[in-house]
Tab-separated table of C-alpha atoms in Angstrom:
chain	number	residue	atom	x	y	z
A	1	UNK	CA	21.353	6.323	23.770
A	2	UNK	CA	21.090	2.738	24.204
A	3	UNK	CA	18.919	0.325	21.879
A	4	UNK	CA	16.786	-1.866	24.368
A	5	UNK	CA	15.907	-5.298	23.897
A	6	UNK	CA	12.305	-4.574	23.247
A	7	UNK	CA	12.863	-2.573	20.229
A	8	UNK	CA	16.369	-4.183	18.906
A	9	UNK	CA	14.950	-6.795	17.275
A	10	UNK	CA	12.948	-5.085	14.886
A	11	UNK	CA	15.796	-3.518	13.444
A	12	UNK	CA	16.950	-4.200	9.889
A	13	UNK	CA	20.534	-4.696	9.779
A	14	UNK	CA	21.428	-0.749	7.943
A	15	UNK	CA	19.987	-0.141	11.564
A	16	UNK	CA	21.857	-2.329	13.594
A	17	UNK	CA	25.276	-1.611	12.082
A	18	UNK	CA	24.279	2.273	12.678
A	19	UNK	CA	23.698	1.469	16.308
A	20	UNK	CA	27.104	-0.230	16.688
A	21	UNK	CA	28.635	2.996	14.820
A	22	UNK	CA	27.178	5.163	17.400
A	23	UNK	CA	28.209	2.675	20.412
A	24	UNK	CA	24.233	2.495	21.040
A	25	UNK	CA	24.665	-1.368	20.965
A	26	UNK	CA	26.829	-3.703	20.243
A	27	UNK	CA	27.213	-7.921	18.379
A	28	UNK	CA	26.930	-9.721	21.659
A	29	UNK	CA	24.128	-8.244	22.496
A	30	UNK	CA	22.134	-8.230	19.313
A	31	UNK	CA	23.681	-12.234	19.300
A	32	UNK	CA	22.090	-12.943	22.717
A	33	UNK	CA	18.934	-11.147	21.787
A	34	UNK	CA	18.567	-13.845	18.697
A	35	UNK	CA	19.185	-16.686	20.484
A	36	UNK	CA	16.742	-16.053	23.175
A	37	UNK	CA	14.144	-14.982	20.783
A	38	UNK	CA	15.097	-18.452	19.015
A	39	UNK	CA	14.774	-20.676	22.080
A	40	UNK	CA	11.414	-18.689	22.791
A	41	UNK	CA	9.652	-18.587	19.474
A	42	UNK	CA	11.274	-21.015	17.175
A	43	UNK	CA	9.839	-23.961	18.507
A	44	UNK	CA	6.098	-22.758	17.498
A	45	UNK	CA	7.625	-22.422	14.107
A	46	UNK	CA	10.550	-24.779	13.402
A	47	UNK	CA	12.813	-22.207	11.108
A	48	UNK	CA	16.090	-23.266	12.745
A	49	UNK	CA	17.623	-26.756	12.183
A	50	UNK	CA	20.812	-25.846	13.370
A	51	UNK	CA	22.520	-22.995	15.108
A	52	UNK	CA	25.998	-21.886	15.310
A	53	UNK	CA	28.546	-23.255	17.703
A	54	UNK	CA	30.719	-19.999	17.584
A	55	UNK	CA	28.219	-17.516	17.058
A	56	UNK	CA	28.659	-15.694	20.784
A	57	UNK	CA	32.581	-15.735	19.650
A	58	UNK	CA	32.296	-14.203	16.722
A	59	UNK	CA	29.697	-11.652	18.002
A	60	UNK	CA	32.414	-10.806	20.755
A	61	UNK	CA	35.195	-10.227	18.183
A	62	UNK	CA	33.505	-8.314	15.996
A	63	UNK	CA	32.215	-5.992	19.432
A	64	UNK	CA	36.013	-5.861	19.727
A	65	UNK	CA	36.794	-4.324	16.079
A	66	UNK	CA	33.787	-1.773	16.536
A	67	UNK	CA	35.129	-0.612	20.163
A	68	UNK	CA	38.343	0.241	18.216
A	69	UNK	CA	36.837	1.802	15.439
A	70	UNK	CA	37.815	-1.122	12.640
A	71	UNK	CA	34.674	-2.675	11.369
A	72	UNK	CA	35.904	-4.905	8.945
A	73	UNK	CA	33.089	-4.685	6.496
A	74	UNK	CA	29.335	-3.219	5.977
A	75	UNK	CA	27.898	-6.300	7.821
A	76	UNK	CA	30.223	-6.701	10.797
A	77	UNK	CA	28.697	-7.873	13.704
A	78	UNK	CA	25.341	-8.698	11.704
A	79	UNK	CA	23.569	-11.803	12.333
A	80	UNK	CA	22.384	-13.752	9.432
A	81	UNK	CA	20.392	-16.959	8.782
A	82	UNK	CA	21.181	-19.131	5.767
A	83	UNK	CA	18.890	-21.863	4.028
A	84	UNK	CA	20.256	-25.637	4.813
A	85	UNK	CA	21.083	-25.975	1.086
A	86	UNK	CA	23.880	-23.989	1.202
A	87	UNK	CA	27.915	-24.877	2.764
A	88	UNK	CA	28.694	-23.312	6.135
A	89	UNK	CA	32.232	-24.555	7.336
A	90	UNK	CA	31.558	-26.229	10.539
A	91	UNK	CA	27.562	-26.582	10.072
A	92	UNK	CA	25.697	-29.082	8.485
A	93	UNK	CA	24.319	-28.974	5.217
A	94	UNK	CA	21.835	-31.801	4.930
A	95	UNK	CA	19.735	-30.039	1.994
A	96	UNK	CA	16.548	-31.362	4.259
A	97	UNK	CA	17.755	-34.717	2.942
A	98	UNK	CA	18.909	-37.907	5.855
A	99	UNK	CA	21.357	-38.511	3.076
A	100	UNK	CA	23.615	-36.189	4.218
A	101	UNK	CA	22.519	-35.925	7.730
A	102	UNK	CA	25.437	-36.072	10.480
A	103	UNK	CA	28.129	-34.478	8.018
A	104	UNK	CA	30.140	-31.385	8.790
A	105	UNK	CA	30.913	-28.757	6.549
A	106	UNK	CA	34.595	-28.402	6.444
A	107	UNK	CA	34.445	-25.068	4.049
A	108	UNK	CA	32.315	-22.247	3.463
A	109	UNK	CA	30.724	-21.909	-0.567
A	110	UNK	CA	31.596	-18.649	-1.895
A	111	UNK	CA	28.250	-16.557	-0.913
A	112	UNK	CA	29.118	-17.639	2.653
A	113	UNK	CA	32.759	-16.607	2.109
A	114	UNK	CA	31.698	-12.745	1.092
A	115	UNK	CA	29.362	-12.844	3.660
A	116	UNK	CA	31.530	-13.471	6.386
A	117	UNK	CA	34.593	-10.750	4.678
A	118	UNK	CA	32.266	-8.169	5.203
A	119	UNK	CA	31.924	-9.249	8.889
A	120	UNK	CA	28.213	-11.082	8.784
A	121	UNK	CA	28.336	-13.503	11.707
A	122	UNK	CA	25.944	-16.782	10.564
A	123	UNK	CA	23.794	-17.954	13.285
A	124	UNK	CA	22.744	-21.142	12.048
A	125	UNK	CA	21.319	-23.210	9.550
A	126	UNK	CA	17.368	-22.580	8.577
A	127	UNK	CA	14.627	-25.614	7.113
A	128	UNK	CA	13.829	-26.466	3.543
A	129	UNK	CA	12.391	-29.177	1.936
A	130	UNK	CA	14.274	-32.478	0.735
A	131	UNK	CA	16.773	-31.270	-1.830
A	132	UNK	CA	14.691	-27.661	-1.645
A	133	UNK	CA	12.167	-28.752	-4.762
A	134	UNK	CA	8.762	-27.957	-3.567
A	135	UNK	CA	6.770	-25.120	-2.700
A	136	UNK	CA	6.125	-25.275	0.673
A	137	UNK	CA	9.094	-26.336	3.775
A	138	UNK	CA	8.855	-29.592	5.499
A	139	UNK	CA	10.966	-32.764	4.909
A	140	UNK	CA	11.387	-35.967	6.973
A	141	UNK	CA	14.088	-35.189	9.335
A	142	UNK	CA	13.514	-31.627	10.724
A	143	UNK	CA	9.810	-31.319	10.245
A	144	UNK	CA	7.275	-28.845	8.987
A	145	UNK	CA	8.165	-25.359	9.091
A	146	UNK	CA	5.412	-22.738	9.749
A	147	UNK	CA	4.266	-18.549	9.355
A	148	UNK	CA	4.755	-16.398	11.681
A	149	UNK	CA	1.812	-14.225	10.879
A	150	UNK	CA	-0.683	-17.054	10.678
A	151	UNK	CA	1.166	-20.946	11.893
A	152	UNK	CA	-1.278	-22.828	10.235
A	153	UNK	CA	-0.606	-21.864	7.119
A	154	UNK	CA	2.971	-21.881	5.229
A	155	UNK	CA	5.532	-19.348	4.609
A	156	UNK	CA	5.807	-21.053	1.400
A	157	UNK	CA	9.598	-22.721	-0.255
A	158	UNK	CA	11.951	-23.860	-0.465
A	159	UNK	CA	13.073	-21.188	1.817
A	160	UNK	CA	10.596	-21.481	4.054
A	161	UNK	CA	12.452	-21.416	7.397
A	162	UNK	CA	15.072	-18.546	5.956
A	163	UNK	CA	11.564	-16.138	5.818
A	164	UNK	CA	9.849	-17.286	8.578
A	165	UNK	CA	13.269	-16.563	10.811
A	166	UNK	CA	13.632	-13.166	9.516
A	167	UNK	CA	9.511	-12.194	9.574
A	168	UNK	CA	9.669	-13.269	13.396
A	169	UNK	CA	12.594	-11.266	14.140
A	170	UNK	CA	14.898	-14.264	15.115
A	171	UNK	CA	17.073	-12.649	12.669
A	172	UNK	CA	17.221	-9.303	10.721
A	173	UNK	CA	18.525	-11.150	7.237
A	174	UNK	CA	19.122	-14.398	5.565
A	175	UNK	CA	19.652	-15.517	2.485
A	176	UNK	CA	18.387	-18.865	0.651
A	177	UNK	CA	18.165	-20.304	-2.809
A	178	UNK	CA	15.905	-19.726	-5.773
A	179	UNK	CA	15.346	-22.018	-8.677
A	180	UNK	CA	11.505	-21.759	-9.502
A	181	UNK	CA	10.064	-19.170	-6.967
A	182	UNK	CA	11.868	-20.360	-3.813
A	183	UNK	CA	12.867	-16.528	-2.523
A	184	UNK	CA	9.632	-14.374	-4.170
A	185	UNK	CA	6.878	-16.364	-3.045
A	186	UNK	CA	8.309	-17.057	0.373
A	187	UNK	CA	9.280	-13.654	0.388
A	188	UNK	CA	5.664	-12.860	-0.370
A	189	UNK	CA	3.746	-15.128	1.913
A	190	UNK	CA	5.820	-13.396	4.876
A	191	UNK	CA	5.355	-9.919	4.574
A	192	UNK	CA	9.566	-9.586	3.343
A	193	UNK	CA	11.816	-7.848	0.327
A	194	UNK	CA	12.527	-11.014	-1.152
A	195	UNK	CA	15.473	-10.669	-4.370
A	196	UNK	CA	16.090	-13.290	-6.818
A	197	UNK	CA	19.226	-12.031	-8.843
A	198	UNK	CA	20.145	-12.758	-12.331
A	199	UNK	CA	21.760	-15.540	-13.111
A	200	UNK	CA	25.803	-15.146	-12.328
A	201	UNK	CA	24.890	-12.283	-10.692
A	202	UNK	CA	25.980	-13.923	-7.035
A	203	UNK	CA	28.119	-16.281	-7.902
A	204	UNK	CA	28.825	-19.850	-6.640
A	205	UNK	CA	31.407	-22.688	-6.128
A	206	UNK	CA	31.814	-25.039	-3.567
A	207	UNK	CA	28.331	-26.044	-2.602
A	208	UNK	CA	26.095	-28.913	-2.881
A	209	UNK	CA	25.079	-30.184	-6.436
A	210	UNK	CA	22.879	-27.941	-8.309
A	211	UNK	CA	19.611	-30.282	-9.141
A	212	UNK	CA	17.868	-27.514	-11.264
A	213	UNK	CA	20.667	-26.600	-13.466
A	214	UNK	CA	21.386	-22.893	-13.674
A	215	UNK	CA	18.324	-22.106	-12.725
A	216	UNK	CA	18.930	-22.196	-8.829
A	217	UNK	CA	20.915	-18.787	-7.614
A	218	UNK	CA	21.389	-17.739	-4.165
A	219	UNK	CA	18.914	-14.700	-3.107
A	220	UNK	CA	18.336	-12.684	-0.127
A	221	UNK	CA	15.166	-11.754	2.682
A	222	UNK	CA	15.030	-8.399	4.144
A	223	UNK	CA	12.891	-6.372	6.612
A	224	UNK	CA	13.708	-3.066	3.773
A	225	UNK	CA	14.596	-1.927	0.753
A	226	UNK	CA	17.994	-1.045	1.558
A	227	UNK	CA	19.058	-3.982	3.575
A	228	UNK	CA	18.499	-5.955	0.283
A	229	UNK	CA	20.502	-3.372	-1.674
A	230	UNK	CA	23.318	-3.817	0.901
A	231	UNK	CA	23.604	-7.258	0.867
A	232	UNK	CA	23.582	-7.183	-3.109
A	233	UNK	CA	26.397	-4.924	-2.590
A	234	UNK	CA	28.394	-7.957	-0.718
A	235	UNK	CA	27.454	-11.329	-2.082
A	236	UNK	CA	27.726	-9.670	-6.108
A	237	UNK	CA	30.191	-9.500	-8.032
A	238	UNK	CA	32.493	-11.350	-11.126
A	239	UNK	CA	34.786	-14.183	-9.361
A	240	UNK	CA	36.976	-16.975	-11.665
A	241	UNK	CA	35.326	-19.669	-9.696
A	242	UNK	CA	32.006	-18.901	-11.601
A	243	UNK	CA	32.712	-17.858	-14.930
A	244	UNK	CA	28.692	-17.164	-15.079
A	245	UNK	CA	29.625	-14.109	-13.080
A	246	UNK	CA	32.287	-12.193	-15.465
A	247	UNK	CA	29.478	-11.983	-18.089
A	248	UNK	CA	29.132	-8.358	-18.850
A	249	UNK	CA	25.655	-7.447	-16.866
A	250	UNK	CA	23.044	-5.104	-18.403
A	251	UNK	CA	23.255	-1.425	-18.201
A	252	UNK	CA	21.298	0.459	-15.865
A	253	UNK	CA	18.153	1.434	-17.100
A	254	UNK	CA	18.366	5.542	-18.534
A	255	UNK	CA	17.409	8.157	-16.158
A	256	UNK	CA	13.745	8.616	-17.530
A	257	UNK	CA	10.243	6.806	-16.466
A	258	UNK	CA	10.515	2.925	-16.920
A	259	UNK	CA	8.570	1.023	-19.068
A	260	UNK	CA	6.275	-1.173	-17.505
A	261	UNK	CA	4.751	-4.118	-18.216
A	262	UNK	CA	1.790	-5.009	-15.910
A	263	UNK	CA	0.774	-9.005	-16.597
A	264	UNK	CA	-2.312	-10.184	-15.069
A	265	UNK	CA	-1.909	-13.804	-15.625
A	266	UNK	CA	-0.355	-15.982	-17.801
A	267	UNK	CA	-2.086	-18.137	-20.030
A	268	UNK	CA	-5.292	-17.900	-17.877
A	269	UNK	CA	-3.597	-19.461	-15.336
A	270	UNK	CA	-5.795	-18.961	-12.517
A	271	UNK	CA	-5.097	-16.361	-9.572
A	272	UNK	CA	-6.355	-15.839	-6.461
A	273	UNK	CA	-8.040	-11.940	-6.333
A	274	UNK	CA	-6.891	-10.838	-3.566
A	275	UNK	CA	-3.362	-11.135	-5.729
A	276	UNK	CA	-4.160	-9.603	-8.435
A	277	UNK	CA	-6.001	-6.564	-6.548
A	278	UNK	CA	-2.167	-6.149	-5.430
A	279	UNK	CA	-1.349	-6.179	-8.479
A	280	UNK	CA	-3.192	-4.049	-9.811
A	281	UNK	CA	-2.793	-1.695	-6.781
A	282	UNK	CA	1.245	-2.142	-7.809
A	283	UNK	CA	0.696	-0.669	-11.322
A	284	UNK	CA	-1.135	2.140	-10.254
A	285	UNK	CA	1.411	3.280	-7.983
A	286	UNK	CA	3.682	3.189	-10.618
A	287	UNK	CA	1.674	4.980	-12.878
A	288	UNK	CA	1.295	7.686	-9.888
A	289	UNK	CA	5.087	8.083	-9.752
A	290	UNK	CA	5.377	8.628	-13.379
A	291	UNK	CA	6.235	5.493	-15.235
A	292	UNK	CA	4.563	4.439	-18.081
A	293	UNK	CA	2.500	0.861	-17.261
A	294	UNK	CA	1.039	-0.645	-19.900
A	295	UNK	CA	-1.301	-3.547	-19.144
A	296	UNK	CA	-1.415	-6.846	-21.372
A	297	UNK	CA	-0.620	-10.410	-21.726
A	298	UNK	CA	3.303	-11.755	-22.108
A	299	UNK	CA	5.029	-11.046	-25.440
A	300	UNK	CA	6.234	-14.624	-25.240
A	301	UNK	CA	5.281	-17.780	-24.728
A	302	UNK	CA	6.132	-19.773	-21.669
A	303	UNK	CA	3.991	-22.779	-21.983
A	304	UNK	CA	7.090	-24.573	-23.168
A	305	UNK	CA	8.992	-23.580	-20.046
A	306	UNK	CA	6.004	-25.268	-17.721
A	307	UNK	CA	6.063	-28.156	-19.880
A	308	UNK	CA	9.656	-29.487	-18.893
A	309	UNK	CA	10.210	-28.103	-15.252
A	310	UNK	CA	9.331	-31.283	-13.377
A	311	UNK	CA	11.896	-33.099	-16.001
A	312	UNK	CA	14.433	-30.862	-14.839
A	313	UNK	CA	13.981	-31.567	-11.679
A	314	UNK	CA	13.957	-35.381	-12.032
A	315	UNK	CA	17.010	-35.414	-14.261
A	316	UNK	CA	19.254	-33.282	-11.401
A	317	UNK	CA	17.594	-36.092	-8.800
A	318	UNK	CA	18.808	-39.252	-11.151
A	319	UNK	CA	21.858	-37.769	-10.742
A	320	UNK	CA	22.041	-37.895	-7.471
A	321	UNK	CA	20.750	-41.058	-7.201
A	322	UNK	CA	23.448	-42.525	-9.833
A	323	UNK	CA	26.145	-41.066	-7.359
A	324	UNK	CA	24.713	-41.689	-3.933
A	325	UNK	CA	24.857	-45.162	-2.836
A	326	UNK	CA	22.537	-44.329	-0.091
A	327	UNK	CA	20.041	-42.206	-2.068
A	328	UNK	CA	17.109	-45.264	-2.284
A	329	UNK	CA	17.383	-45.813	1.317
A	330	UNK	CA	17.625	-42.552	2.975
A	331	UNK	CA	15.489	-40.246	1.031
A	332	UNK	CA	11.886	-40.039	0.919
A	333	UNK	CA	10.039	-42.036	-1.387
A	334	UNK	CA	8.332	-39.332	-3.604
A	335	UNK	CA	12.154	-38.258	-4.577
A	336	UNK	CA	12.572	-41.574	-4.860
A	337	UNK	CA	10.571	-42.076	-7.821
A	338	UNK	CA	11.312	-38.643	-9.045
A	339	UNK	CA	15.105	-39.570	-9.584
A	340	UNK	CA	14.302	-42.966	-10.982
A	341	UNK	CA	11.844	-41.196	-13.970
A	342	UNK	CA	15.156	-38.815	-14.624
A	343	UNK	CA	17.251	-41.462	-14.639
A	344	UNK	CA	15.436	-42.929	-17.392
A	345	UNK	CA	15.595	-39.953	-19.574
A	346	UNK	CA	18.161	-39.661	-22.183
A	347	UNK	CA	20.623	-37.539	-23.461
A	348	UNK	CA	18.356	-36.591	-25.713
A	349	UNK	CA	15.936	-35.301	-23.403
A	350	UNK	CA	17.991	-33.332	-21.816
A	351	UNK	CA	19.327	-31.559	-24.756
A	352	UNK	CA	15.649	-30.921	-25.972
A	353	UNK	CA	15.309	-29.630	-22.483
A	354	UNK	CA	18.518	-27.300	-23.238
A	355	UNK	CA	17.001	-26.070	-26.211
A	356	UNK	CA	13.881	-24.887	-24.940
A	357	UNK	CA	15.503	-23.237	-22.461
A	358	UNK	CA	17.606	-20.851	-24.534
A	359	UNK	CA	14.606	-20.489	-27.176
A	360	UNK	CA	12.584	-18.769	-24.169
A	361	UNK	CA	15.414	-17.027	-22.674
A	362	UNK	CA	15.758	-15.310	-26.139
A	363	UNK	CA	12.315	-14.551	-26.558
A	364	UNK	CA	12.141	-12.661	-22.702
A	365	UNK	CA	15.200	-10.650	-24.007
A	366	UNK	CA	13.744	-9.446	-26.976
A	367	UNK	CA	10.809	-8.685	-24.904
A	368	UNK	CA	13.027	-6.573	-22.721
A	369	UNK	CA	13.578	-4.069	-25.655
A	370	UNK	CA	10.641	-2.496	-25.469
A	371	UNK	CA	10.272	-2.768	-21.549
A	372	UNK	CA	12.586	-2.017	-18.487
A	373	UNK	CA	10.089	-4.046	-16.009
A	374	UNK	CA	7.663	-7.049	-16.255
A	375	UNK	CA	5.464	-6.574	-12.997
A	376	UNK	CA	3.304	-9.418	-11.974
A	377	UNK	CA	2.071	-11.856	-9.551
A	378	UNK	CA	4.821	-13.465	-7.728
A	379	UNK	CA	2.612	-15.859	-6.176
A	380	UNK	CA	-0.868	-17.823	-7.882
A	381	UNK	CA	-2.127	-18.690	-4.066
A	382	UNK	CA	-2.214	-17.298	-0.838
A	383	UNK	CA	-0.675	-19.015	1.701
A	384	UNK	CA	-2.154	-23.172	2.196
A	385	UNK	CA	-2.022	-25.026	5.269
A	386	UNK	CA	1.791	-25.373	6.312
A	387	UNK	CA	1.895	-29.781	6.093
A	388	UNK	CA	-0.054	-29.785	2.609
A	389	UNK	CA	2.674	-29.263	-0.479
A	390	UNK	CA	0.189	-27.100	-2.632
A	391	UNK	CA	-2.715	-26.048	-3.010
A	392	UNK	CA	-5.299	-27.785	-5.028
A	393	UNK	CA	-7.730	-25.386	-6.240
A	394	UNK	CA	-6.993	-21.491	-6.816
A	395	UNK	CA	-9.723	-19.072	-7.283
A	396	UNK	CA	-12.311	-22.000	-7.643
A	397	UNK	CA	-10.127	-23.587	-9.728
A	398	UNK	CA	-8.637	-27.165	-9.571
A	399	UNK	CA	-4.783	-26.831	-10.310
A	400	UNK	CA	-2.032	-29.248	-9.674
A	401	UNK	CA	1.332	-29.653	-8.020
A	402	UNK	CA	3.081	-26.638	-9.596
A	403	UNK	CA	-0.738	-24.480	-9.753
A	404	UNK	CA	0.751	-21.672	-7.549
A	405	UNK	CA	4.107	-21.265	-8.877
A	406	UNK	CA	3.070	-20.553	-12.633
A	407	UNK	CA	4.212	-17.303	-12.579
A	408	UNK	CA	7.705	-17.369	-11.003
A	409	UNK	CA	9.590	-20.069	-13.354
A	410	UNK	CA	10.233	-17.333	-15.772
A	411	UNK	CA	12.081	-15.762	-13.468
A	412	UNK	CA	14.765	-17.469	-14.668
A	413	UNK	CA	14.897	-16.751	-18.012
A	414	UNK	CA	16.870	-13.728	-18.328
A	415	UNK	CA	19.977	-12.912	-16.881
A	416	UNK	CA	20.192	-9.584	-15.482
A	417	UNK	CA	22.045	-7.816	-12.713
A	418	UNK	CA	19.615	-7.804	-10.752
């Protein structure tokens, strides 16, 4: 039985490479299928900066390997979007930046590598704000990028346009970066299974400059549960080139009910309700299955982590700026004056910065010995209008710049597996 157009595109990607299995479609066709949705529905939205050259080619090889039965890997002949921060040999990678605007990729990064071994074909390049620090996706030379469900509004950032592709069904996956919330509240604001990995987890080489330390790791967006567990299964993984990712990784959590932490909000940081109804909707679901949720505040503090975020991102932008020559010139002002207040810090600084850092990230794992899960918001806000960069007030409540992303900088504090 053949898939038909009208239904193919909702298919996750498990799906997809079942239907080429069974010969009930086949790459060029799912290829076409994106690229026609793209050209109809992308322009209302803006997810796409780029798309591949040699998409159609690869689609037709890969139809070629299935006809004779030799797939070379769990993805072949899957489309895939990636976020403009990371390295696709012969794509851009402008990181949403006019600095490095008009430059071809002449390698892939590593992700991009495993991706395409296990036969993922990338059809091009998806929005993100200027050097992918802010919340929501828009940047001076591509534009704002908008929801599908509601174009108004934002599918959050920085992977904004990686979400908003796969929620529209330009694409069934795509992957995109995650430093201080950029895959969970995207993920969130767009109806997707967004997964932000432990650091080392994927590992990296090859890309662009890191600007938030080890913070930033490369995540994925699904449609389901198991499309994120098979893309896990490709891009993860120890390799030399990231000595992160030969750490030993956690064990598995025993075969018994989990312990559950459920964390209404964090320092009385406010929340919109309708999130925490979720949340508490989340926990009881749990509880329903089995698992024992236990409901109170963090059992460590992460005021100190809020405190220096916006340093960290200043210090990896004064870096930048000390190597670019271009830097004033071509990027926008506000990131501008953010790399020129980095620059000024000293060593000093950043070593305080250092230190904080590991304090907390000891403090979350001894607060993993007496749970297996922390569940809580992964957003402060519901989705603001799409050309604002936050929101300024939150349940009634006046917040600043980094208001609605309170609750997914500690995401980074404990490296995991996953």
């Amino acid at each position: 039985m053949t898939i038909s157009a009208a239904t193919a595109w909702r298919l996750d990607a498990s799906a997809l490479v079942e239907a080429y299995r069974q010969g009930a479609s086949d790459p060029v066709t799912i290829v076409d299928l994106c690229l026609a949705r793209i050209a109809r529905i992308d322009p209302s939205l803006n997810a796409f900066v780029c798309l591949s050259p040699t998409a159609r080619d690869e689609a037709a090889a890969s139809a070629a390997r299935w006809r004779s039965g030799a797939p070379i890997g769990p993805l072949d002949g899957v489309p895939i979007a990636v976020k403009d921060n990371l390295v696709v040999k012969g794509m851009p990678a402008t990181f949403g930046s006019r600095l490095y605007a008009g430059t071809v990729a002449a390698r892939d990064e590593l992700p991009i590598r495993r991706l395409r071994e296990a036969g993922a074909i990338v059809i091009g390049k998806t929005n993100t704000p200027e050097f992918a620090v802010e919340g929501y996706t828009s940047n001076d030379l591509f534009g704002v990028t908008r929801n599908p469900w509601a174009p108004a509004l934002t599918p959050g950032g920085s992977s904004g346009g990686s979400v908003a592709a796969v929620a529209a069904g330009l694409v069934p996956v795509a992957i995109g970066t995650d430093g201080g919330g950029s895959t969970r509240r995207p993920a969130a604001y767009t109806g997707l299974v967004g997964l932000k990995p432990g650091i080392g987890h994927v590992p990296r080489a090859d890309g662009l400059p890191q600007v938030l330390l080890d913070f930033e790791v490369v995540g994925t967006f699904t449609r389901s549960a198991r499309d994120a567990a098979l893309l896990d299964s490709v891009l993860s993984g120890p390799d030399r080139a990231d000595p992160a990712s030969r750490c030993p990784s956690d064990a598995p959590a025993a075969d018994r009910p989990l312990r559950i932490l459920s964390v209404e909000r964090i320092d009385a940081n406010p929340c919109d309700l309708e999130i925490v109804t979720a949340l508490h909707a989340a926990a009881d679901a749990f509880a329903a299955l089995g698992h024992q949720v236990t409901r109170s505040e963090l059992p460590f503090d992460s005021a100190g982590l809020a405190a220096i975020w916006s340093s960290i991102a200043e210090i990896g932008l004064g870096r930048l700026l000390a190597v670019e020559p271009d830097f004033a010139d071509k990027v926008n002002p506000k990131y501008v004056a953010m790399a020129r207040r980095g620059a000024e810090r000293s060593a000093s600084d950043l070593l305080a910065i250092v230190e904080t850092v590991a304090a907390l990230r000891r403090q979350v794992s001894e607060g993993f010995a007496d749970f297996d899960l922390i569940l809580m918001p992964s957003c402060a806000a519901m989705p603001w209008a799409a050309d604002t960069p936050f929101p300024d007030r939150i349940d009634g409540h006046t917040v600043g710049p980094r208001g609605h992303a309170v609750y997914t900088g500690l995401g980074q504090c404990r490296r995991a597996s996953g």
